mmCIF file of C-alpha atoms in Angstrom:
data_model
loop_
_atom_site.group_PDB
_atom_site.id
_atom_site.type_symbol
_atom_site.label_atom_id
_atom_site.label_comp_id
_atom_site.label_asym_id
_atom_site.label_seq_id
_atom_site.Cartn_x
_atom_site.Cartn_y
_atom_site.Cartn_z
ATOM 1 C CA MET A 26 116.123 -71.334 58.608
ATOM 2 C CA VAL A 27 113.880 -68.554 56.636
ATOM 3 C CA ASP A 28 113.709 -65.012 58.381
ATOM 4 C CA ARG A 29 110.156 -63.634 57.460
ATOM 5 C CA THR A 30 111.650 -60.499 58.457
ATOM 6 C CA LYS A 31 114.387 -60.462 56.386
ATOM 7 C CA PHE A 32 112.641 -61.822 53.510
ATOM 8 C CA ALA A 33 109.965 -59.302 53.677
ATOM 9 C CA ALA A 34 112.895 -56.417 53.929
ATOM 10 C CA LEU A 35 114.218 -57.642 50.951
ATOM 11 C CA VAL A 36 111.013 -58.110 48.755
ATOM 12 C CA THR A 37 110.223 -54.562 49.489
ATOM 13 C CA ALA A 38 113.355 -52.805 48.884
ATOM 14 C CA ARG A 39 114.275 -54.540 45.716
ATOM 15 C CA ARG A 40 110.415 -54.102 44.470
ATOM 16 C CA LYS A 41 110.969 -50.248 45.591
ATOM 17 C CA ALA A 42 114.270 -50.038 44.012
ATOM 18 C CA ARG A 43 112.897 -51.711 40.641
ATOM 19 C CA GLY A 44 110.205 -48.996 40.549
ATOM 20 C CA LEU A 45 107.282 -51.520 40.846
ATOM 21 C CA THR A 46 104.052 -51.212 42.903
ATOM 22 C CA GLN A 47 102.768 -54.136 44.894
ATOM 23 C CA ARG A 48 100.321 -54.699 41.930
ATOM 24 C CA GLN A 49 102.547 -54.312 38.716
ATOM 25 C CA LEU A 50 104.745 -57.049 41.101
ATOM 26 C CA ALA A 51 101.559 -58.860 41.465
ATOM 27 C CA GLU A 52 100.521 -59.004 38.051
ATOM 28 C CA GLN A 53 103.972 -60.378 36.698
ATOM 29 C CA LEU A 54 103.555 -63.387 39.499
ATOM 30 C CA HIS A 55 99.676 -63.891 38.642
ATOM 31 C CA VAL A 56 99.115 -63.587 42.428
ATOM 32 C CA SER A 57 97.200 -60.751 44.107
ATOM 33 C CA ASP A 58 98.614 -57.200 45.411
ATOM 34 C CA LYS A 59 97.189 -58.735 48.584
ATOM 35 C CA ALA A 60 99.372 -61.802 48.590
ATOM 36 C CA VAL A 61 102.367 -59.348 48.061
ATOM 37 C CA SER A 62 101.361 -57.109 50.842
ATOM 38 C CA LYS A 63 101.623 -60.374 53.453
ATOM 39 C CA TRP A 64 104.953 -61.123 51.692
ATOM 40 C CA GLU A 65 106.110 -57.466 52.585
ATOM 41 C CA ARG A 66 104.563 -57.579 55.923
ATOM 42 C CA ALA A 67 106.416 -60.610 56.792
ATOM 43 C CA LEU A 68 102.625 -62.227 57.489
ATOM 44 C CA SER A 69 103.585 -65.149 54.997
ATOM 45 C CA LEU A 70 106.250 -66.667 52.304
ATOM 46 C CA PRO A 71 105.350 -67.501 48.441
ATOM 47 C CA ASP A 72 104.428 -71.151 47.674
ATOM 48 C CA ILE A 73 107.461 -72.517 46.090
ATOM 49 C CA GLU A 74 106.654 -72.847 42.727
ATOM 50 C CA LEU A 75 106.995 -68.591 43.054
ATOM 51 C CA LEU A 76 110.146 -68.718 44.314
ATOM 52 C CA GLU A 77 111.919 -68.626 41.362
ATOM 53 C CA PRO A 78 110.029 -65.984 38.955
ATOM 54 C CA LEU A 79 109.503 -63.982 42.214
ATOM 55 C CA ALA A 80 113.610 -63.792 42.423
ATOM 56 C CA ALA A 81 113.739 -63.188 38.449
ATOM 57 C CA ALA A 82 111.280 -60.265 38.563
ATOM 58 C CA LEU A 83 113.235 -58.724 41.874
ATOM 59 C CA GLY A 84 117.052 -59.001 40.045
ATOM 60 C CA LEU A 85 117.819 -62.011 42.573
ATOM 61 C CA THR A 86 118.859 -65.729 43.089
ATOM 62 C CA VAL A 87 116.550 -68.121 44.927
ATOM 63 C CA THR A 88 119.215 -68.428 47.408
ATOM 64 C CA GLU A 89 119.405 -64.608 48.404
ATOM 65 C CA LEU A 90 115.870 -64.348 48.148
ATOM 66 C CA LEU A 91 115.390 -67.040 50.813
ATOM 67 C CA ARG A 92 118.117 -65.983 53.012
ATOM 68 C CA GLY A 93 116.640 -62.180 53.025
ATOM 69 C CA GLU A 94 120.144 -60.524 51.882
ATOM 70 C CA ALA A 95 121.960 -60.098 48.431
ATOM 71 C CA LEU A 96 124.883 -61.931 48.476
ATOM 72 C CA PRO A 97 128.501 -61.090 46.743
ATOM 73 C CA PRO A 98 129.027 -62.672 42.933
ATOM 74 C CA GLU A 99 130.016 -66.389 43.271
ATOM 75 C CA THR A 100 129.386 -66.571 46.642
ATOM 76 C CA THR A 101 129.090 -70.273 47.454
ATOM 77 C CA LEU A 102 127.163 -71.602 50.030
ATOM 78 C CA PRO A 103 127.244 -74.597 52.338
ATOM 79 C CA LEU A 104 125.129 -77.484 50.715
ATOM 80 C CA GLY A 105 123.576 -77.848 54.283
ATOM 81 C CA GLU A 106 122.534 -74.566 54.448
ATOM 82 C CA VAL A 107 121.119 -74.502 50.808
ATOM 83 C CA GLU A 108 118.990 -77.957 51.634
ATOM 84 C CA SER A 109 117.703 -76.645 55.144
ATOM 85 C CA LEU A 110 116.466 -72.998 53.133
ATOM 86 C CA VAL A 111 114.768 -75.344 50.313
ATOM 87 C CA SER A 112 113.285 -77.594 52.997
ATOM 88 C CA ASP A 113 111.948 -74.321 55.006
ATOM 89 C CA SER A 114 110.267 -73.120 51.755
ATOM 90 C CA ILE A 115 108.855 -75.986 50.881
ATOM 91 C CA GLY A 116 107.243 -76.574 54.764
ATOM 92 C CA PHE A 117 106.043 -73.123 54.483
ATOM 93 C CA GLY A 118 104.467 -73.185 51.316
ATOM 94 C CA ARG A 119 102.286 -76.197 52.328
ATOM 95 C CA LEU A 120 101.192 -74.524 55.588
ATOM 96 C CA GLU A 121 100.516 -71.778 53.546
ATOM 97 C CA GLN A 122 98.503 -73.661 51.024
ATOM 98 C CA ALA A 123 96.528 -75.676 53.985
ATOM 99 C CA ARG A 124 95.798 -72.438 55.641
ATOM 100 C CA ARG A 125 94.301 -70.542 52.378
ATOM 101 C CA ASP A 126 92.505 -73.920 51.717
ATOM 102 C CA THR A 127 90.583 -74.379 55.461
ATOM 103 C CA ALA A 128 90.214 -70.328 55.317
ATOM 104 C CA ALA A 129 88.247 -70.782 52.262
ATOM 105 C CA ARG A 130 86.306 -73.802 53.318
ATOM 106 C CA ARG A 131 85.161 -71.856 56.286
ATOM 107 C CA ARG A 132 83.793 -69.206 54.099
ATOM 108 C CA TYR A 133 81.890 -71.049 51.900
ATOM 109 C CA LEU A 134 80.460 -73.413 54.541
ATOM 110 C CA LEU A 135 79.384 -69.658 56.263
ATOM 111 C CA ARG A 136 77.634 -69.275 53.255
ATOM 112 C CA TRP A 137 76.418 -73.077 52.453
ATOM 113 C CA VAL A 138 74.398 -74.084 55.616
ATOM 114 C CA PRO A 139 72.174 -70.911 55.345
ATOM 115 C CA CYS A 140 71.491 -71.195 51.419
ATOM 116 C CA THR A 141 70.576 -74.722 52.274
ATOM 117 C CA LEU A 142 68.420 -73.864 55.125
ATOM 118 C CA LEU A 143 66.827 -71.036 53.026
ATOM 119 C CA ILE A 144 66.054 -73.958 50.044
ATOM 120 C CA LEU A 145 64.207 -76.180 52.623
ATOM 121 C CA ALA A 146 62.416 -73.371 53.994
ATOM 122 C CA GLU A 147 61.427 -72.395 50.304
ATOM 123 C CA ILE A 148 60.473 -76.349 49.610
ATOM 124 C CA ALA A 149 58.157 -75.779 53.001
ATOM 125 C CA VAL A 150 56.664 -72.491 51.605
ATOM 126 C CA VAL A 151 56.086 -73.789 48.383
ATOM 127 C CA ALA A 152 54.089 -76.998 49.895
ATOM 128 C CA LEU A 153 52.073 -74.867 52.078
ATOM 129 C CA VAL A 154 51.236 -72.549 49.011
ATOM 130 C CA ARG A 155 49.876 -75.853 47.230
ATOM 131 C CA GLY A 156 47.874 -76.736 50.105
ATOM 132 C CA MET A 157 49.895 -79.804 50.817
ATOM 133 C CA PRO A 158 51.954 -81.233 53.936
ATOM 134 C CA PRO A 159 55.635 -81.004 53.361
ATOM 135 C CA GLN A 160 56.148 -84.822 53.190
ATOM 136 C CA GLN A 161 53.150 -84.580 50.757
ATOM 137 C CA TYR A 162 55.011 -81.948 48.684
ATOM 138 C CA LEU A 163 58.381 -83.754 48.600
ATOM 139 C CA ALA A 164 56.381 -87.238 47.406
ATOM 140 C CA THR A 165 55.140 -85.574 44.259
ATOM 141 C CA MET A 166 59.113 -83.796 44.041
ATOM 142 C CA ALA A 167 60.298 -87.489 44.262
ATOM 143 C CA GLY A 168 61.993 -88.511 40.865
ATOM 144 C CA GLY A 169 63.649 -85.833 38.781
ATOM 145 C CA PRO A 170 63.091 -82.432 40.662
ATOM 146 C CA MET A 171 63.820 -83.783 44.199
ATOM 147 C CA LEU A 172 67.207 -85.227 42.339
ATOM 148 C CA ALA A 173 68.009 -81.758 40.771
ATOM 149 C CA VAL A 174 67.682 -80.065 44.466
ATOM 150 C CA GLY A 175 69.349 -82.808 46.146
ATOM 151 C CA MET A 176 72.313 -82.657 43.309
ATOM 152 C CA GLY A 177 72.648 -78.658 43.602
ATOM 153 C CA VAL A 178 73.108 -79.441 47.896
ATOM 154 C CA PHE A 179 75.534 -81.827 47.442
ATOM 155 C CA PHE A 180 77.567 -80.528 44.484
ATOM 156 C CA SER A 181 77.824 -77.176 46.356
ATOM 157 C CA LEU A 182 79.063 -78.822 49.682
ATOM 158 C CA ALA A 183 81.493 -80.910 47.157
ATOM 159 C CA VAL A 184 82.928 -77.484 45.921
ATOM 160 C CA VAL A 185 83.573 -76.607 49.456
ATOM 161 C CA LEU A 186 85.133 -79.771 50.789
ATOM 162 C CA GLY A 187 86.744 -81.153 47.646
ATOM 163 C CA PHE A 188 87.913 -78.030 45.526
ATOM 164 C CA PRO A 189 91.610 -76.561 46.836
ATOM 165 C CA GLU A 190 92.186 -72.725 46.852
ATOM 166 C CA ARG A 191 94.804 -73.251 44.024
ATOM 167 C CA LEU A 192 95.573 -75.525 41.738
ATOM 168 C CA PRO A 193 98.719 -77.463 41.390
ATOM 169 C CA ASP A 194 101.703 -75.661 39.111
ATOM 170 C CA TYR A 195 101.437 -78.171 36.215
ATOM 171 C CA TYR A 196 97.655 -76.544 35.533
ATOM 172 C CA ASP A 197 99.493 -73.631 34.490
ATOM 173 C CA GLU A 198 101.982 -75.310 32.327
ATOM 174 C CA ASN A 199 100.419 -77.475 30.298
ATOM 175 C CA ARG A 200 96.327 -77.792 28.605
ATOM 176 C CA ILE A 201 94.191 -79.679 31.445
ATOM 177 C CA TYR A 202 90.213 -79.246 31.124
ATOM 178 C CA GLY A 203 89.372 -81.470 33.698
ATOM 179 C CA PHE A 204 89.715 -81.752 37.627
ATOM 180 C CA SER A 205 89.639 -84.683 39.989
ATOM 181 C CA ASN A 206 89.958 -85.127 43.557
ATOM 182 C CA GLY A 207 88.783 -88.068 44.824
ATOM 183 C CA PHE A 208 85.251 -89.101 43.815
ATOM 184 C CA LEU A 209 84.942 -85.226 42.909
ATOM 185 C CA ARG A 210 85.472 -85.012 39.108
ATOM 186 C CA MET A 211 84.696 -82.678 36.674
ATOM 187 C CA ASN A 212 85.528 -82.070 32.537
ATOM 188 C CA LEU A 213 85.212 -78.604 31.236
ATOM 189 C CA PRO A 214 85.263 -77.405 27.543
ATOM 190 C CA ILE A 215 87.806 -74.604 28.552
ATOM 191 C CA ARG A 216 91.525 -75.006 29.804
ATOM 192 C CA LEU A 217 91.976 -74.956 33.740
ATOM 193 C CA HIS A 218 94.503 -72.972 35.320
ATOM 194 C CA ASN A 219 95.088 -70.560 38.401
ATOM 195 C CA ARG A 220 94.059 -67.667 36.888
ATOM 196 C CA ASN A 221 90.459 -68.658 36.151
ATOM 197 C CA TRP A 222 90.206 -71.230 38.827
ATOM 198 C CA PRO A 223 88.855 -68.782 41.627
ATOM 199 C CA ALA A 224 86.018 -67.398 38.865
ATOM 200 C CA ILE A 225 85.075 -71.298 38.237
ATOM 201 C CA LYS A 226 85.127 -72.534 41.717
ATOM 202 C CA ALA A 227 82.764 -69.765 42.863
ATOM 203 C CA ALA A 228 80.694 -70.207 39.538
ATOM 204 C CA MET A 229 80.089 -73.856 40.892
ATOM 205 C CA PHE A 230 79.175 -73.167 44.190
ATOM 206 C CA TRP A 231 76.567 -70.860 43.649
ATOM 207 C CA GLY A 232 75.365 -72.467 40.362
ATOM 208 C CA CYS A 233 74.454 -75.505 42.320
ATOM 209 C CA LEU A 234 72.587 -73.668 45.310
ATOM 210 C CA GLY A 235 71.249 -71.408 42.330
ATOM 211 C CA MET A 236 69.965 -74.335 40.502
ATOM 212 C CA ALA A 237 68.734 -76.409 43.790
ATOM 213 C CA ALA A 238 66.682 -72.843 44.907
ATOM 214 C CA ALA A 239 65.258 -72.712 41.514
ATOM 215 C CA VAL A 240 63.432 -75.814 41.189
ATOM 216 C CA PRO A 241 60.895 -75.492 43.576
ATOM 217 C CA LEU A 242 60.023 -71.669 42.397
ATOM 218 C CA ALA A 243 59.639 -73.282 38.853
ATOM 219 C CA ASP A 244 57.374 -75.957 40.328
ATOM 220 C CA LEU A 245 54.902 -73.392 41.678
ATOM 221 C CA ALA A 246 54.973 -71.512 38.319
ATOM 222 C CA ALA A 247 54.059 -74.686 36.618
ATOM 223 C CA TRP A 248 51.486 -75.223 38.688
ATOM 224 C CA TYR A 249 49.923 -71.746 38.565
ATOM 225 C CA LEU A 250 50.201 -71.024 35.067
ATOM 226 C CA ALA A 251 50.635 -74.525 33.053
ATOM 227 C CA PRO A 252 48.011 -76.736 32.035
ATOM 228 C CA PRO A 253 47.730 -80.718 33.648
ATOM 229 C CA GLN A 254 49.792 -82.261 30.927
ATOM 230 C CA PHE A 255 52.390 -79.864 31.514
ATOM 231 C CA TYR A 256 54.025 -82.751 34.282
ATOM 232 C CA GLN A 257 54.070 -85.373 31.758
ATOM 233 C CA THR A 258 55.313 -83.685 28.669
ATOM 234 C CA THR A 259 57.414 -80.716 29.306
ATOM 235 C CA TRP A 260 58.728 -80.538 32.880
ATOM 236 C CA PRO A 261 61.571 -83.304 32.733
ATOM 237 C CA PHE A 262 62.721 -80.854 29.926
ATOM 238 C CA VAL A 263 62.521 -78.301 32.417
ATOM 239 C CA ILE A 264 64.560 -80.062 34.993
ATOM 240 C CA LEU A 265 66.955 -81.141 32.811
ATOM 241 C CA PHE A 266 67.317 -77.226 31.798
ATOM 242 C CA LEU A 267 67.984 -76.255 35.227
ATOM 243 C CA ILE A 268 70.318 -78.637 35.955
ATOM 244 C CA LEU A 269 72.685 -77.828 32.903
ATOM 245 C CA GLY A 270 72.152 -74.240 33.160
ATOM 246 C CA GLY A 271 72.592 -74.008 37.072
ATOM 247 C CA ILE A 272 75.825 -76.238 36.875
ATOM 248 C CA PHE A 273 77.843 -75.856 33.405
ATOM 249 C CA LEU A 274 76.762 -72.812 32.044
ATOM 250 C CA PRO A 275 77.644 -70.474 34.547
ATOM 251 C CA VAL A 276 81.204 -72.433 35.338
ATOM 252 C CA ILE A 277 81.758 -72.193 31.614
ATOM 253 C CA LEU A 278 81.316 -68.734 31.211
ATOM 254 C CA ALA A 279 83.201 -67.496 34.439
ATOM 255 C CA GLY A 280 86.015 -69.256 33.023
ATOM 256 C CA LEU A 281 85.883 -67.620 29.797
ATOM 257 C CA LEU A 282 85.537 -64.404 31.143
ATOM 258 C CA ALA A 283 88.489 -64.634 33.619
ATOM 259 C CA ASP A 284 90.285 -65.850 30.801
ATOM 260 C CA ARG A 285 89.609 -62.789 29.136
ATOM 261 C CA ARG A 286 90.622 -60.308 31.736
ATOM 262 C CA SER A 287 93.667 -62.393 32.523
ATOM 263 C CA LYS A 288 94.879 -61.824 28.858
#
């Protein structure tokens, strides 16, 4: 059984002995200093894929790290104890990942619900300004505009439910440009890894909602300013631009900026 208190004490002592701050240790492991702080306060354990780099950064073996104590050289542990330590670390890692994903979904849902309600209210206001009942306005928006609004709301919810907080380790070890989780699939011209994934996830979420909110405003501006033939000639291209600009461009830019900051 992994003793969190002993684990925390050993990590803290070894980090200080090697002259590292929590932030410096976090940067070596590509995690946040908050994660290191939680380890040292015995609030959580690192994911299993971080055990080896963490042990190396602290000058320990993985076994010493899991036992929470430095061992004399050439110490041999019973096989059963080693298996128990590894099993516990895997279980804790999966539990922590599940907790992080659940907490992230809750945070995003607390943003998605009011934003979606605001978009619906926006459509009602635009219909009122144009002097139409909401149902009649929705009928005039049928096709491309309503498809764009629906895509924005739906894909932002898909981000909440289908995008994990952390990608599997093989994303950090290989050049992978796509993500798939059931029906949710995404391919980008930039490599995906855990250093740019949080920024990509946030950009996808807010970009989709922003695009959904921009369509009624663009329609209102066109109604005021554009000539009548605008809806037959230019409006479909405006919708296409809003879709591409709202979903893909922010994601790509966010990923590139995150890559630059991580170097």
